[in-house]
Coordinates of C-alpha atoms in Angstrom, one line a residue:
M369 CA 10.9 -2.5 22.1
T370 CA 13.4 -3.1 25.4
G371 CA 15.5 -6.0 25.9
T372 CA 19.8 -6.4 25.5
V373 CA 20.6 -7.8 22.4
P374 CA 21.1 -11.8 23.2
A375 CA 25.2 -13.3 22.9
T376 CA 24.4 -15.6 19.2
P377 CA 24.7 -18.4 18.9
A378 CA 22.4 -20.2 21.3
L379 CA 19.8 -23.0 20.6
Y380 CA 15.6 -22.7 22.3
E381 CA 14.4 -25.5 22.7
C382 CA 10.9 -24.9 22.6
E383 CA 7.1 -25.9 22.9
V384 CA 5.1 -24.9 19.8
T385 CA 2.0 -24.5 20.4
H386 CA -1.6 -23.7 18.1
A387 CA -5.2 -23.1 19.0
R388 CA -8.1 -22.7 16.7
T389 CA -11.4 -21.9 17.5
L390 CA -13.2 -21.1 14.2
P391 CA -15.7 -22.0 13.2
L392 CA -14.5 -25.3 14.9
R393 CA -12.4 -25.2 18.0
H394 CA -8.8 -28.0 16.9
S395 CA -5.1 -27.4 19.4
F396 CA -1.8 -29.4 18.9
R397 CA 1.6 -28.5 20.6
H398 CA 4.9 -30.2 19.6
R399 CA 8.2 -29.6 20.6
T400 CA 11.2 -28.5 18.7
Y401 CA 14.3 -26.5 18.4
L402 CA 15.4 -22.9 17.2
W403 CA 18.6 -21.1 16.2
C404 CA 19.4 -17.5 17.3
V405 CA 22.4 -16.5 15.6
D406 CA 23.5 -13.0 14.3
L407 CA 23.5 -12.5 10.1
D408 CA 27.1 -10.9 10.4
A409 CA 28.6 -14.7 12.2
L410 CA 26.8 -17.4 11.6
P411 CA 28.2 -20.2 13.2
V412 CA 31.0 -22.6 11.7
L413 CA 30.4 -26.3 12.7
P414 CA 32.6 -28.8 12.8
V415 CA 32.3 -30.9 9.9
P416 CA 30.9 -34.6 11.0
V417 CA 28.1 -31.9 12.1
R418 CA 27.7 -30.2 9.8
P419 CA 24.6 -31.7 7.8
L420 CA 22.3 -31.0 11.5
A421 CA 22.5 -26.9 11.5
G422 CA 23.1 -25.3 7.1
F423 CA 22.2 -21.5 7.0
D424 CA 21.8 -20.7 3.2
A425 CA 20.0 -17.9 1.4
R426 CA 17.6 -19.8 -0.7
D427 CA 15.1 -20.6 1.9
H428 CA 15.6 -16.6 2.6
F429 CA 13.9 -13.8 0.7
T430 CA 14.2 -13.9 -2.7
G431 CA 17.0 -17.0 -2.4
R432 CA 19.0 -14.9 -4.9
A433 CA 21.1 -12.9 -2.8
G434 CA 24.4 -14.1 -2.3
S435 CA 23.7 -14.3 2.1
I436 CA 20.8 -14.0 3.9
R437 CA 22.2 -10.9 5.0
A438 CA 22.1 -9.2 1.4
G439 CA 18.6 -11.0 1.2
L440 CA 17.1 -9.4 3.9
D441 CA 19.3 -5.8 3.0
G442 CA 18.2 -6.1 -0.6
Y443 CA 13.9 -6.1 1.3
L444 CA 14.8 -2.8 3.5
A445 CA 15.7 -1.3 1.2
G446 CA 13.1 -1.7 -0.8
Q447 CA 10.8 -0.6 2.1
G448 CA 13.2 2.6 2.0
I449 CA 15.4 1.3 5.4
D450 CA 19.2 1.5 5.3
L451 CA 20.8 -0.5 8.7
D452 CA 24.0 1.4 7.9
G453 CA 25.9 -2.1 9.1
G454 CA 24.2 -2.8 12.1
R455 CA 23.6 -6.2 13.9
V456 CA 20.5 -7.8 12.8
V457 CA 19.2 -11.5 14.9
M458 CA 17.4 -14.0 13.2
L459 CA 15.6 -16.7 14.6
A460 CA 14.8 -19.6 12.8
H461 CA 15.1 -23.0 12.3
A462 CA 18.6 -24.6 10.7
R463 CA 18.2 -26.5 7.6
V464 CA 18.3 -30.1 8.9
L465 CA 20.4 -33.1 6.0
G466 CA 19.8 -30.6 4.0
F467 CA 15.8 -30.3 4.0
V468 CA 14.7 -27.0 6.0
F469 CA 10.6 -25.5 6.5
N470 CA 10.0 -22.0 8.7
P471 CA 6.3 -21.6 9.1
L472 CA 7.2 -18.0 10.9
S473 CA 11.7 -16.4 10.7
V474 CA 12.1 -13.4 12.8
Y475 CA 14.9 -10.6 12.5
W476 CA 15.8 -8.5 15.0
C477 CA 17.2 -5.0 13.0
H478 CA 19.5 -2.8 14.8
D479 CA 21.5 0.2 13.6
A480 CA 25.4 0.8 13.7
S481 CA 24.6 2.4 17.5
G482 CA 22.5 -0.4 18.8
G483 CA 18.9 0.6 18.6
L484 CA 16.8 -1.4 17.4
V485 CA 14.9 -0.7 14.2
C486 CA 12.3 -2.5 12.9
V487 CA 11.3 -6.3 12.9
V488 CA 11.2 -8.3 10.2
A489 CA 8.5 -11.3 10.6
E490 CA 8.9 -14.2 7.3
V491 CA 5.6 -16.0 7.4
H492 CA 6.6 -19.3 5.0
N493 CA 3.6 -21.7 3.3
T494 CA 3.7 -25.1 2.2
Y495 CA 3.2 -23.9 -1.5
G496 CA 7.1 -23.0 -1.6
Q497 CA 6.2 -19.1 -1.3
R498 CA 6.7 -16.7 1.1
H499 CA 5.8 -13.1 2.6
C500 CA 7.4 -11.0 4.8
Y501 CA 5.7 -8.2 7.6
L502 CA 7.8 -5.2 8.1
L503 CA 7.2 -4.5 12.0
H504 CA 7.6 -1.6 14.1
P505 CA 7.0 -3.1 17.6
D506 CA 6.1 -1.0 21.2
G507 CA 8.3 -1.5 23.7
E508 CA 6.8 -4.8 24.9
G509 CA 7.9 -6.1 21.5
I510 CA 4.0 -5.4 20.0
A511 CA 2.9 -4.8 16.4
E512 CA 0.3 -4.7 14.7
A513 CA 0.3 -6.2 10.1
D514 CA -3.0 -6.7 8.4
K515 CA -3.1 -10.3 6.7
T516 CA -1.9 -10.0 3.5
F517 CA -0.4 -13.7 2.4
Y518 CA -1.8 -17.1 2.0
V519 CA -1.0 -19.6 4.2
S520 CA -4.0 -22.0 5.9
P521 CA -6.0 -23.4 2.8
F522 CA -8.6 -22.8 6.2
F523 CA -8.0 -19.2 6.7
P524 CA -9.0 -16.6 3.9
V525 CA -6.6 -13.7 3.6
E526 CA -8.2 -11.2 5.8
G527 CA -7.8 -9.9 8.8
R528 CA -5.2 -8.4 11.3
Y529 CA -2.4 -10.3 13.2
R530 CA -1.2 -8.8 16.8
M531 CA 2.1 -10.0 17.4
R532 CA 4.0 -10.3 20.0
L533 CA 8.5 -10.2 19.7
P534 CA 10.2 -9.4 21.9
L535 CA 14.4 -10.2 22.0
P536 CA 14.7 -13.4 22.7
G537 CA 16.7 -13.6 26.1
D538 CA 17.3 -16.2 28.5
E539 CA 13.8 -17.5 27.5
L540 CA 11.9 -16.6 24.2
R541 CA 8.5 -15.9 24.6
L542 CA 6.5 -14.9 21.2
G543 CA 2.9 -15.0 19.8
V544 CA 1.0 -14.5 17.0
Q545 CA -2.8 -13.8 17.2
L546 CA -5.1 -13.6 13.9
R547 CA -8.2 -10.9 14.7
T548 CA -11.0 -11.1 12.1
A549 CA -14.2 -9.4 12.3
E550 CA -15.8 -13.0 14.4
G551 CA -13.6 -12.6 16.5
R552 CA -10.2 -14.2 17.2
P553 CA -10.1 -17.4 15.6
F554 CA -5.9 -18.7 16.0
T555 CA -3.3 -18.1 18.2
A556 CA -0.1 -19.2 17.8
N557 CA 2.5 -18.8 20.9
V558 CA 6.3 -20.3 21.2
R559 CA 8.3 -21.0 24.9
G560 CA 11.4 -21.8 25.1
R561 CA 15.2 -21.4 27.2
R562 CA 18.3 -20.7 25.8
R563 CA 21.0 -23.0 25.8
P564 CA 24.5 -21.6 24.4
A565 CA 25.1 -23.4 20.3
T566 CA 28.0 -25.9 21.3
V567 CA 28.3 -29.1 19.1
T568 CA 27.4 -31.6 22.1
A569 CA 23.8 -29.4 22.9
L570 CA 23.4 -29.6 19.0
L571 CA 23.5 -33.5 19.4
A572 CA 21.3 -34.0 22.2
C573 CA 18.4 -31.1 20.0
A574 CA 18.9 -33.4 17.3
A575 CA 18.7 -37.1 19.6
R576 CA 15.4 -35.5 21.2
R577 CA 14.4 -34.4 17.9
P578 CA 15.4 -36.1 14.5
W579 CA 14.9 -34.7 11.4
S580 CA 13.0 -31.9 13.4
T581 CA 12.3 -29.7 10.6
A582 CA 11.1 -32.5 8.5
A583 CA 8.5 -33.2 11.9
V584 CA 7.7 -29.3 11.7
W585 CA 6.5 -29.9 8.0
A586 CA 4.8 -33.2 8.3
G587 CA 2.8 -32.5 11.3
I588 CA 1.1 -29.3 9.0
R589 CA -0.1 -31.7 6.1
D590 CA -1.5 -34.2 9.1
H591 CA -3.1 -31.4 11.4
G592 CA -4.6 -30.0 7.7
I593 CA -5.9 -33.9 6.9
R594 CA -7.1 -33.9 10.5
L595 CA -9.5 -30.4 9.8
W596 CA -10.3 -31.3 6.1
L597 CA -11.9 -35.1 7.5
R598 CA -14.4 -33.3 10.1
G599 CA -15.2 -30.7 7.6
L600 CA -13.6 -27.3 7.3
P601 CA -14.5 -26.0 4.3
V602 CA -11.5 -24.6 2.5
Q603 CA -10.6 -21.6 1.2
P604 CA -10.0 -20.8 -2.2
R605 CA -6.1 -19.2 -2.9
P606 CA -6.7 -15.4 -4.1
A607 CA -5.9 -14.9 -7.8
N608 CA -3.3 -12.7 -7.0
A609 CA -1.3 -14.8 -4.8
P610 CA 2.0 -14.5 -5.4
S611 CA 4.4 -17.0 -6.7
P612 CA 6.9 -19.3 -4.3
R613 CA 9.7 -17.4 -3.3
R614 CA 8.7 -13.8 -4.5
S615 CA 6.5 -12.5 -1.5
C616 CA 9.8 -11.1 0.0
A617 CA 11.0 -9.3 -3.5
F618 CA 12.6 -5.9 -2.9
S619 CA 9.9 -3.9 -5.4
A620 CA 7.1 -4.2 -6.8
A621 CA 3.8 -6.8 -6.6
P622 CA 4.5 -10.3 -7.6
P623 CA 2.6 -11.7 -10.4
A624 CA -0.5 -13.9 -9.8
D625 CA -0.3 -17.4 -10.4
P626 CA -3.4 -18.4 -12.0
P627 CA -6.1 -19.3 -8.9
H628 CA -6.8 -22.8 -8.0
A629 CA -8.6 -24.6 -4.9
P630 CA -6.0 -25.9 -2.8
D631 CA -4.7 -29.1 -1.4
P632 CA -5.6 -29.5 2.1
S633 CA -2.8 -31.7 3.4
R634 CA -1.0 -27.9 2.7
G635 CA -1.9 -27.6 6.7
P636 CA -4.3 -24.7 8.7
D637 CA -2.9 -21.2 9.0
S638 CA -0.2 -20.1 11.1
P639 CA 3.7 -17.9 11.5
D640 CA 4.1 -16.3 13.2
S641 CA 5.0 -19.6 15.8
P642 CA -2.5 -23.7 22.3
H643 CA -2.7 -27.3 22.9
A644 CA -3.4 -31.2 22.8
P645 CA -0.5 -32.7 22.3
Q646 CA 0.5 -33.8 18.4
K647 CA 2.4 -32.0 15.8
G648 CA 2.7 -29.4 13.4
T649 CA -0.4 -26.3 11.5
Q650 CA -0.1 -23.0 10.5
P651 CA -2.4 -18.9 10.1

């Protein structure tokens, strides 16, 4: 993949768009902001504004590592990858007032010489579960992976993701598309512009998008209810669905949850994170 490792920390004020085409059409967009940070140099904010941005290891990977970086290194070790201390850039929501929900966190992983080794796309669903896709993008930042994680109660666990995840620069342009035998039923895009992560910039973002992480979570539930009311059939959760926070574990497959019908208000599909002005869903 081409591109220069971005200066961090940075804020990206974003527009997120989701478009569903099968078996019915539904689209929306919402605005939010994301943090781009170096995992070895997480921002330390003045005490009065710390409730507006927290980075907690419990929110990523197994949730049991001492730091987000340690959680990532443990996951990569399970895949036979050692970055040898190389830089890792993460794009994600931070905790706001103690709450966070990240439909998609992205990690660009470099070796000690600065070369990009891989990208990790960490997908979270509203059932308290997370799953990592290990990707090796091409020069345009494009990679593909089979869908192996239950995200939306309206899509079965089948098909293949095509993800476009170039390194963020002055502009952020990410995309995820779900492809199945029936076509391309779901597309999500994230577009944003970089701002230095100053206290003034953070306060401005928080004023425009108060409690942004809760708004994303609530929006997903809202659109799930809308789709259910429109008659979209609910897909059962797979019998081998991972237990909460376990599918980014370092090695063996996680234990299965008992099968049960999902709550439609949990929302439709997306990580990866086009188009009517409303708020937050998922692939």
